[in-house]
C-alpha cells in the first residue's frame, strides 16, 4: 500500500510517500518512496521535493492555500520528473495518513477518518486553535483531490500520552477548570516518543511491557516523556507545547505569577505575553543571538560568550532535572533516549545533560557519544545501570503504519 503522509501547518505542508503493509510492518521493511515540503503557503511558495536517486528539486510558485499546495505535490508525484516509478497516476496512492496535533481526551489512538472522527477533531479546535484547523484543511484538501472514497487516517500527537494517570495530568488548579474547560496536561510529540520507544525495544528484543525509558525529544520544540511498561506515564509538555523543557524559542516552565508582572512592566496584553513566551524565549531569549543550537555551539567554540554559555547550560540543566524527576516518578528506568535535531546530532549537549547523572548509574562512553550522529546507537558505557541511546525519530513511518493498521482493522498498533 502506498501511503501519502501529510503534515499540514499554518504556512507549510510536509509530505512523504511510504510503501508499507502488514507484512512489511512485521518485517520492518517499509520503503520511503519520496518526501518534500511546501513552505510559505499563502504567497510565493517554495516547493522542495526529493526521491531516492534523483536530485533534490526546488521550485517557487504562487500557492494560495493547503489545497493548492496539495495539488502541486500531487502533480509532481504523478509526473515523470518525480523519479518515483511506483506512482504513475494518483490511483497508485492508496491511503492518506495525517499528523493531527490535538486529539484531546477523545482519541486514545489513531482513527480512520469518518464524519464522526472529523467532528471530534473539530471539537478539539479550542485546545489547539493554531494547529487543528490546518490539519482539518489537509483532510478536506485530500477529499477534494481524491474524492470521499480515499481512506484517510488521523494520527494524533497527543494519543500516546492518554495513558498518563490523572495524578500526573491534572494541574493543582480548581478541579472545575478541568471539568468545565478541559484544562489539564495533554502532552505532545507523542508519535515521536512512541516511535523511539518502539525502536528501542525492537533493537533490544524487548516486549512493550519490558520497556522502561525516558525519551528526550530535543528539536526546536523539546519534551521529555516517562515511558513505563511501554506506556507514557508523564510528559513535560502540558496543556500546550509551552510547558517543560527549555526550547528554541519557548521558555518551558516558568512561575505563572511572572506573566502578569511581564504584562504590567512591558505594557503587553495576556496574548502578547503568551506570544513572547512562545517565540522570544528559550535559547533565543537567553542568548539574544539565535534559537539554532548548531550556531550557538559554533559560537561557543569560537569564543566564550556568557549569554550563549548560559543558554546552553540552562537548556541542559532543565533536561537533566526532568530526567531526575522521571526517574523518581517511574521508580527508575533502563535507558534515556535522545532524539530530534539536537538529541540526534549534538554530542556536546548529550554529554552536558548526562554529566552529573553518574549517581543514577549513567556514564556516557565519550567516544561513542562523540561519534554518534543520526544512527541508532547505545552511548552509555557497557556497565552503566542506566543506559543512554541515540535513536533517530521517524514520525512519518509510524503515521504510515498506523494508517495501514487502521484500514486493515489491526488492533492496538505497536
Ligand atoms: P523540529 O522540532 O522543528 O522538527 P529539529 O528536530 O529539526 O526541529 O531540530 C532543530 C534543532 O536541531 C535546531 O536547534 C538545530 O540547530 C539543531 N541541530 C541540528 N543539527 C545539529 C547539529 N549537528 N548540532 C547541533 N544542533 C543541531
Short mmCIF file of C-alpha atoms and ligand atoms in Angstrom, two decimals:
data_model
loop_
_atom_site.label_atom_id
_atom_site.label_comp_id
_atom_site.label_asym_id
_atom_site.label_seq_id
_atom_site.Cartn_x
_atom_site.Cartn_y
_atom_site.Cartn_z
CA UNK A 1 0.00 0.00 0.00
CA UNK A 2 1.42 3.44 -0.94
CA UNK A 3 0.54 5.80 1.89
CA UNK A 4 0.74 9.56 1.46
CA UNK A 5 1.70 11.04 4.83
CA UNK A 6 0.72 14.68 5.34
CA UNK A 7 1.58 17.24 7.99
CA UNK A 8 -0.39 20.41 7.26
CA UNK A 9 0.68 23.55 9.16
CA UNK A 10 -0.31 27.22 9.00
CA UNK A 11 2.04 28.02 6.13
CA UNK A 12 3.59 24.69 5.27
CA UNK A 13 2.68 21.22 4.02
CA UNK A 14 5.15 18.40 4.60
CA UNK A 15 4.66 15.10 2.83
CA UNK A 16 6.17 11.67 2.32
CA UNK A 17 5.01 8.61 0.43
CA UNK A 18 5.75 5.34 2.19
CA UNK A 19 5.13 1.87 0.78
CA UNK A 20 4.02 -0.37 3.63
CA UNK A 21 1.55 -3.11 4.57
CA UNK A 22 1.02 -5.52 7.46
CA UNK A 23 3.76 -7.84 6.22
CA UNK A 24 6.24 -5.02 5.64
CA UNK A 25 5.45 -3.71 9.14
CA UNK A 26 6.13 -7.16 10.64
CA UNK A 27 9.43 -7.37 8.76
CA UNK A 28 10.33 -3.74 9.38
CA UNK A 29 10.61 -3.40 5.60
CA UNK A 30 8.64 -0.21 4.83
CA UNK A 31 10.07 1.81 1.93
CA UNK A 32 10.16 5.60 1.77
CA UNK A 33 9.42 6.48 -1.86
CA UNK A 34 9.80 10.26 -1.68
CA UNK A 35 9.42 13.29 0.52
CA UNK A 36 9.13 17.04 0.35
CA UNK A 37 7.54 20.18 1.66
CA UNK A 38 5.79 23.31 0.56
CA UNK A 39 6.80 26.40 2.54
CA UNK A 40 5.36 29.92 2.64
CA UNK A 41 1.87 28.89 1.61
CA UNK A 42 -0.24 32.00 1.07
CA UNK A 43 2.39 33.74 -1.07
CA UNK A 44 5.21 32.82 -3.41
CA UNK A 45 5.76 29.32 -2.04
CA UNK A 46 8.91 27.20 -2.16
CA UNK A 47 8.26 23.59 -3.11
CA UNK A 48 11.05 21.14 -2.32
CA UNK A 49 10.82 17.52 -3.42
CA UNK A 50 13.19 14.57 -3.35
CA UNK A 51 13.17 10.90 -4.19
CA UNK A 52 15.99 8.35 -3.82
CA UNK A 53 18.35 8.51 -6.78
CA UNK A 54 17.09 11.84 -8.11
CA UNK A 55 18.48 15.26 -7.23
CA UNK A 56 16.53 17.41 -4.81
CA UNK A 57 14.27 19.80 -6.73
CA UNK A 58 13.30 23.24 -5.50
CA UNK A 59 10.80 25.44 -7.36
CA UNK A 60 8.79 28.52 -6.48
CA UNK A 61 5.18 29.16 -7.39
CA UNK A 62 2.28 31.16 -6.02
CA UNK A 63 0.34 28.81 -3.72
CA UNK A 64 -2.69 30.31 -2.00
CA UNK A 65 -3.72 27.59 0.45
CA UNK A 66 -3.23 23.99 1.63
CA UNK A 67 -5.47 22.67 -1.13
CA UNK A 68 -3.35 24.34 -3.82
CA UNK A 69 -0.19 23.08 -2.11
CA UNK A 70 -1.52 19.52 -2.22
CA UNK A 71 -2.35 19.95 -5.93
CA UNK A 72 1.28 20.89 -6.58
CA UNK A 73 2.55 17.89 -4.68
CA UNK A 74 0.17 15.50 -6.45
CA UNK A 75 1.02 16.86 -9.90
CA UNK A 76 4.71 16.34 -9.15
CA UNK A 77 4.09 12.84 -7.79
CA UNK A 78 2.19 11.74 -10.90
CA UNK A 79 4.70 13.33 -13.30
CA UNK A 80 7.69 11.67 -14.95
CA UNK A 81 10.04 14.11 -13.21
CA UNK A 82 9.30 12.78 -9.74
CA UNK A 83 11.60 9.78 -10.04
CA UNK A 84 9.01 7.68 -8.19
CA UNK A 85 8.24 4.80 -10.58
CA UNK A 86 5.79 3.26 -8.10
CA UNK A 87 3.45 6.23 -8.63
CA UNK A 88 2.37 6.77 -12.22
CA UNK A 89 -1.13 8.07 -11.54
CA UNK A 90 -2.96 9.26 -8.43
CA UNK A 91 -4.61 5.82 -8.38
CA UNK A 92 -1.25 4.49 -7.14
CA UNK A 93 -1.79 6.32 -3.84
CA UNK A 94 -3.92 4.03 -1.72
CA UNK A 95 -4.38 5.86 1.56
CA UNK A 96 -3.51 9.09 3.34
CA UNK A 97 -2.26 9.45 6.92
CA UNK A 98 -2.39 12.84 8.64
CA UNK A 99 -0.46 14.16 11.60
CA UNK A 100 -3.16 15.76 13.75
CA UNK A 101 -1.88 17.78 16.69
CA UNK A 102 -4.67 17.51 19.24
CA UNK A 103 -6.99 14.63 19.92
CA UNK A 104 -7.87 15.79 23.45
CA UNK A 105 -9.37 13.06 25.61
CA UNK A 106 -11.40 11.80 22.66
CA UNK A 107 -8.71 9.95 20.73
CA UNK A 108 -6.60 7.41 22.56
CA UNK A 109 -5.22 6.01 19.31
CA UNK A 110 -5.14 6.69 15.59
CA UNK A 111 -8.50 6.69 13.83
CA UNK A 112 -9.89 6.10 10.37
CA UNK A 113 -11.45 9.44 9.44
CA UNK A 114 -15.25 9.31 9.33
CA UNK A 115 -17.72 12.19 9.71
CA UNK A 116 -17.76 11.45 13.45
CA UNK A 117 -13.96 11.48 13.75
CA UNK A 118 -13.75 14.73 11.77
CA UNK A 119 -16.30 16.23 14.18
CA UNK A 120 -14.14 15.04 17.07
CA UNK A 121 -11.07 16.78 15.59
CA UNK A 122 -13.18 19.93 15.21
CA UNK A 123 -14.29 19.62 18.84
CA UNK A 124 -10.60 19.77 19.83
CA UNK A 125 -10.01 23.07 18.00
CA UNK A 126 -10.27 25.15 21.16
CA UNK A 127 -7.45 23.03 22.65
CA UNK A 128 -5.17 23.66 19.63
CA UNK A 129 -6.57 26.69 17.80
CA UNK A 130 -3.40 27.19 15.78
CA UNK A 131 -2.99 23.59 14.67
CA UNK A 132 -6.17 21.52 14.34
CA UNK A 133 -7.81 23.86 11.79
CA UNK A 134 -4.86 23.35 9.42
CA UNK A 135 -4.96 19.59 9.95
CA UNK A 136 -8.66 19.68 9.04
CA UNK A 137 -7.87 21.71 5.91
CA UNK A 138 -5.38 18.99 4.94
CA UNK A 139 -8.09 16.32 5.34
CA UNK A 140 -10.54 18.38 3.28
CA UNK A 141 -7.93 19.02 0.58
CA UNK A 142 -7.45 15.26 0.19
CA UNK A 143 -11.23 14.81 -0.14
CA UNK A 144 -11.29 17.46 -2.87
CA UNK A 145 -8.39 15.88 -4.73
CA UNK A 146 -9.29 12.19 -4.41
CA UNK A 147 -12.99 12.11 -3.53
CA UNK A 148 -14.71 10.64 -0.46
CA UNK A 149 -13.54 7.11 -1.26
CA UNK A 150 -9.90 7.71 -0.31
CA UNK A 151 -9.26 6.19 3.14
CA UNK A 152 -7.75 8.75 5.48
CA UNK A 153 -6.37 8.20 8.96
CA UNK A 154 -5.65 10.71 11.74
CA UNK A 155 -2.59 10.09 13.91
CA UNK A 156 -2.68 12.30 16.98
CA UNK A 157 0.33 13.89 18.65
CA UNK A 158 -1.47 13.60 21.98
CA UNK A 159 -2.69 9.98 21.70
CA UNK A 160 0.41 8.30 23.15
CA UNK A 161 0.02 10.39 26.29
CA UNK A 162 -3.58 9.42 27.00
CA UNK A 163 -2.20 6.66 29.25
CA UNK A 164 -0.87 9.30 31.69
CA UNK A 165 -2.67 8.83 35.03
CA UNK A 166 -4.86 11.62 36.45
CA UNK A 167 -2.45 12.47 39.27
CA UNK A 168 0.15 13.33 36.59
CA UNK A 169 -2.06 15.10 34.07
CA UNK A 170 -4.11 17.30 36.43
CA UNK A 171 -2.84 20.72 37.44
CA UNK A 172 -3.38 21.72 41.05
CA UNK A 173 -5.89 24.35 39.93
CA UNK A 174 -9.59 24.28 40.94
CA UNK A 175 -11.00 20.99 39.66
CA UNK A 176 -13.90 22.77 37.97
CA UNK A 177 -11.44 24.34 35.49
CA UNK A 178 -10.69 20.83 34.29
CA UNK A 179 -14.34 19.79 34.35
CA UNK A 180 -15.57 22.92 32.56
CA UNK A 181 -12.75 23.75 30.18
CA UNK A 182 -10.67 20.54 29.93
CA UNK A 183 -7.66 22.38 31.36
CA UNK A 184 -5.08 19.66 32.06
CA UNK A 185 -1.75 18.41 30.76
CA UNK A 186 -2.08 16.62 27.39
CA UNK A 187 1.48 16.41 26.10
CA UNK A 188 2.71 16.47 22.50
CA UNK A 189 5.44 14.83 20.38
CA UNK A 190 3.58 11.59 21.17
CA UNK A 191 4.22 9.97 17.80
CA UNK A 192 7.96 10.69 18.02
CA UNK A 193 8.24 9.43 21.60
CA UNK A 194 6.21 6.35 20.77
CA UNK A 195 8.39 5.64 17.73
CA UNK A 196 11.70 5.82 19.59
CA UNK A 197 10.37 3.71 22.48
CA UNK A 198 9.23 1.13 19.90
CA UNK A 199 12.56 1.26 18.04
CA UNK A 200 14.47 0.86 21.31
CA UNK A 201 12.57 -2.27 22.27
CA UNK A 202 12.93 -3.84 18.81
CA UNK A 203 16.69 -3.13 18.87
CA UNK A 204 16.94 -4.72 22.31
CA UNK A 205 14.49 -7.55 21.66
CA UNK A 206 12.17 -6.46 24.48
CA UNK A 207 8.39 -6.62 24.76
CA UNK A 208 6.39 -3.45 25.21
CA UNK A 209 5.85 -4.35 28.89
CA UNK A 210 9.62 -4.59 29.39
CA UNK A 211 10.20 -1.08 28.04
CA UNK A 212 11.06 1.44 30.78
CA UNK A 213 12.72 4.51 29.32
CA UNK A 214 12.86 8.28 29.43
CA UNK A 215 12.66 9.76 25.95
CA UNK A 216 14.06 13.21 25.25
CA UNK A 217 12.84 14.76 22.00
CA UNK A 218 15.15 17.74 21.57
CA UNK A 219 14.45 19.73 18.41
CA UNK A 220 13.07 23.23 18.02
CA UNK A 221 10.35 22.01 20.34
CA UNK A 222 11.62 19.87 23.22
CA UNK A 223 9.92 17.39 25.51
CA UNK A 224 10.72 14.59 27.93
CA UNK A 225 8.48 11.57 28.40
CA UNK A 226 8.47 8.88 31.07
CA UNK A 227 7.62 5.56 29.41
CA UNK A 228 6.84 2.76 31.85
CA UNK A 229 5.94 -0.70 30.55
CA UNK A 230 5.74 0.81 27.06
CA UNK A 231 3.19 3.45 28.04
CA UNK A 232 3.58 7.16 28.58
CA UNK A 233 3.10 7.87 32.29
CA UNK A 234 4.23 11.50 32.31
CA UNK A 235 5.44 14.11 29.87
CA UNK A 236 6.88 17.59 30.13
CA UNK A 237 4.65 19.48 27.68
CA UNK A 238 1.31 20.42 29.12
CA UNK A 239 -2.00 21.91 28.07
CA UNK A 240 0.05 23.47 25.27
CA UNK A 241 3.58 22.77 24.00
CA UNK A 242 4.90 25.69 26.09
CA UNK A 243 5.44 23.80 29.36
CA UNK A 244 8.50 21.82 30.38
CA UNK A 245 11.97 21.90 28.86
CA UNK A 246 13.78 24.96 27.54
CA UNK A 247 13.22 25.05 23.75
CA UNK A 248 14.43 27.03 20.73
CA UNK A 249 12.11 29.98 21.34
CA UNK A 250 9.83 28.71 24.15
CA UNK A 251 10.55 29.26 27.83
CA UNK A 252 9.29 25.94 29.14
CA UNK A 253 8.40 26.03 32.86
CA UNK A 254 8.10 29.48 34.43
CA UNK A 255 6.46 30.77 37.58
CA UNK A 256 2.91 31.59 36.39
CA UNK A 257 2.94 34.73 38.52
CA UNK A 258 5.51 36.39 36.25
CA UNK A 259 3.02 36.54 33.39
CA UNK A 260 1.05 39.45 34.80
CA UNK A 261 4.28 41.03 36.01
CA UNK A 262 5.70 40.93 32.47
CA UNK A 263 2.40 42.28 31.14
CA UNK A 264 2.41 45.23 33.57
CA UNK A 265 6.09 46.07 33.28
CA UNK A 266 6.25 45.74 29.49
CA UNK A 267 2.74 47.05 28.70
CA UNK A 268 1.65 43.83 27.00
CA UNK A 269 -1.71 42.09 26.75
CA UNK A 270 -2.10 38.48 28.02
CA UNK A 271 -2.00 37.26 24.42
CA UNK A 272 1.18 39.22 23.75
CA UNK A 273 2.82 37.76 26.86
CA UNK A 274 1.89 34.26 25.70
CA UNK A 275 3.37 35.03 22.27
CA UNK A 276 6.55 36.28 23.97
CA UNK A 277 6.85 33.03 25.93
CA UNK A 278 6.38 31.03 22.73
CA UNK A 279 8.55 33.00 20.33
CA UNK A 280 11.10 35.17 22.19
CA UNK A 281 12.33 32.90 24.98
CA UNK A 282 14.32 29.69 25.32
CA UNK A 283 17.71 29.52 23.59
CA UNK A 284 16.91 32.67 21.61
CA UNK A 285 15.77 34.67 24.61
CA UNK A 286 18.71 33.85 26.83
CA UNK A 287 21.44 34.05 24.18
CA UNK A 288 19.96 37.03 22.37
CA UNK A 289 21.52 35.51 19.24
CA UNK A 290 19.54 32.59 17.81
CA UNK A 291 17.31 29.63 18.56
CA UNK A 292 19.60 27.40 16.49
CA UNK A 293 21.65 25.12 18.74
CA UNK A 294 24.16 24.40 15.99
CA UNK A 295 25.03 28.10 15.71
CA UNK A 296 25.21 28.51 19.50
CA UNK A 297 27.68 25.62 19.77
CA UNK A 298 29.78 27.01 16.89
CA UNK A 299 29.87 30.42 18.58
CA UNK A 300 30.91 28.86 21.87
CA UNK A 301 33.74 27.00 20.16
CA UNK A 302 34.93 30.27 18.62
CA UNK A 303 34.72 32.43 21.78
CA UNK A 304 33.28 32.37 25.26
CA UNK A 305 30.11 34.44 25.36
CA UNK A 306 28.40 34.43 28.76
CA UNK A 307 24.82 34.55 27.47
CA UNK A 308 25.37 31.86 24.88
CA UNK A 309 27.04 29.69 27.50
CA UNK A 310 24.13 30.34 29.86
CA UNK A 311 21.56 29.46 27.18
CA UNK A 312 23.22 26.09 26.59
CA UNK A 313 23.71 25.47 30.32
CA UNK A 314 20.11 26.29 31.22
CA UNK A 315 18.88 24.08 28.36
CA UNK A 316 20.95 21.09 29.58
CA UNK A 317 20.27 21.68 33.27
CA UNK A 318 16.49 21.66 32.74
CA UNK A 319 16.70 18.44 30.72
CA UNK A 320 18.78 16.79 33.46
CA UNK A 321 16.27 17.90 36.12
CA UNK A 322 13.46 16.25 34.17
CA UNK A 323 15.44 13.02 33.88
CA UNK A 324 15.86 13.05 37.66
CA UNK A 325 12.18 13.80 38.19
CA UNK A 326 11.08 10.99 35.88
CA UNK A 327 13.45 8.50 37.49
CA UNK A 328 11.63 9.28 40.73
CA UNK A 329 8.19 9.23 39.08
CA UNK A 330 8.83 5.88 37.39
CA UNK A 331 10.80 4.22 40.18
CA UNK A 332 13.86 4.03 37.91
CA UNK A 333 14.33 3.40 34.20
CA UNK A 334 16.59 1.31 31.96
CA UNK A 335 17.61 3.99 29.47
CA UNK A 336 17.47 7.62 28.42
CA UNK A 337 16.80 8.00 24.69
CA UNK A 338 17.89 11.10 22.77
CA UNK A 339 16.08 12.07 19.58
CA UNK A 340 15.18 15.18 17.49
CA UNK A 341 17.60 17.52 15.66
CA UNK A 342 19.61 18.32 18.81
CA UNK A 343 19.24 14.93 20.50
CA UNK A 344 20.42 13.09 17.39
CA UNK A 345 23.19 15.44 16.26
CA UNK A 346 24.72 17.26 19.22
CA UNK A 347 27.07 15.03 21.28
CA UNK A 348 28.15 18.03 23.41
CA UNK A 349 24.58 18.57 24.54
CA UNK A 350 24.03 14.89 25.32
CA UNK A 351 27.26 14.90 27.33
CA UNK A 352 26.28 18.02 29.28
CA UNK A 353 22.83 16.63 30.06
CA UNK A 354 24.24 13.31 31.27
CA UNK A 355 27.12 14.87 33.18
CA UNK A 356 26.09 14.57 36.82
CA UNK A 357 23.87 11.53 36.34
CA UNK A 358 26.57 9.08 37.42
CA UNK A 359 24.73 8.73 40.77
CA UNK A 360 21.81 7.29 38.78
CA UNK A 361 24.09 4.77 37.09
CA UNK A 362 24.59 6.63 33.80
CA UNK A 363 28.07 7.20 32.39
CA UNK A 364 28.46 8.06 28.73
CA UNK A 365 31.03 6.30 26.58
CA UNK A 366 32.72 9.53 25.50
CA UNK A 367 33.98 8.17 22.19
CA UNK A 368 30.74 6.51 21.13
CA UNK A 369 28.83 9.61 22.09
CA UNK A 370 31.18 11.87 20.13
CA UNK A 371 30.94 9.67 17.04
CA UNK A 372 27.18 9.13 17.03
CA UNK A 373 25.16 11.34 14.74
CA UNK A 374 21.82 10.26 13.35
CA UNK A 375 22.18 6.50 13.80
CA UNK A 376 20.59 4.30 16.46
CA UNK A 377 23.42 3.64 18.94
CA UNK A 378 23.89 2.83 22.59
CA UNK A 379 26.14 5.55 24.00
CA UNK A 380 26.35 4.58 27.69
CA UNK A 381 29.36 2.59 28.94
CA UNK A 382 28.63 -1.17 28.90
CA UNK A 383 28.38 -1.31 32.72
CA UNK A 384 26.02 1.67 33.02
CA UNK A 385 22.96 0.67 35.04
CA UNK A 386 21.00 3.45 33.35
CA UNK A 387 21.79 3.27 29.63
CA UNK A 388 21.76 6.07 27.08
CA UNK A 389 20.76 5.73 23.44
CA UNK A 390 20.53 7.92 20.39
CA UNK A 391 17.58 6.88 18.23
CA UNK A 392 16.62 8.99 15.18
CA UNK A 393 12.92 9.68 15.19
CA UNK A 394 10.67 8.81 12.24
CA UNK A 395 7.14 10.01 12.85
CA UNK A 396 6.18 9.50 9.21
CA UNK A 397 6.84 5.76 9.31
CA UNK A 398 4.61 5.45 12.34
CA UNK A 399 1.88 7.54 10.67
CA UNK A 400 2.06 5.34 7.55
CA UNK A 401 1.96 2.17 9.65
CA UNK A 402 -0.97 3.38 11.75
CA UNK A 403 -2.77 4.25 8.52
CA UNK A 404 -2.38 0.69 7.26
CA UNK A 405 -3.34 -0.78 10.63
CA UNK A 406 -6.48 1.35 10.93
CA UNK A 407 -7.57 0.44 7.40
CA UNK A 408 -6.87 -3.26 7.94
CA UNK A 409 -8.59 -3.21 11.33
CA UNK A 410 -5.47 -4.45 13.11
CA UNK A 411 -6.00 -3.96 16.85
CA UNK A 412 -3.80 -1.83 19.06
CA UNK A 413 -0.85 -0.63 16.95
CA UNK A 414 2.70 -1.29 18.23
P1 LIG B 1 11.79 20.49 14.75
O1 LIG B 1 11.49 20.39 16.21
O2 LIG B 1 11.37 21.80 14.14
O3 LIG B 1 11.42 19.26 13.95
P2 LIG B 1 14.51 19.55 14.52
O4 LIG B 1 14.20 18.26 15.20
O5 LIG B 1 14.94 19.53 13.10
O6 LIG B 1 13.37 20.63 14.68
O7 LIG B 1 15.67 20.24 15.38
C1 LIG B 1 16.15 21.51 15.09
C2 LIG B 1 17.28 21.82 16.06
O8 LIG B 1 18.31 20.84 15.91
C3 LIG B 1 17.93 23.17 15.82
O9 LIG B 1 18.18 23.81 17.05
C4 LIG B 1 19.25 22.79 15.17
O10 LIG B 1 20.25 23.73 15.40
C5 LIG B 1 19.56 21.50 15.89
N1 LIG B 1 20.60 20.74 15.20
C6 LIG B 1 20.53 20.11 14.01
N2 LIG B 1 21.76 19.58 13.69
C7 LIG B 1 22.58 19.90 14.71
C8 LIG B 1 23.96 19.65 14.99
N3 LIG B 1 24.74 18.98 14.15
N4 LIG B 1 24.48 20.13 16.14
C9 LIG B 1 23.71 20.82 17.00
N5 LIG B 1 22.42 21.08 16.81
C10 LIG B 1 21.86 20.64 15.67
#
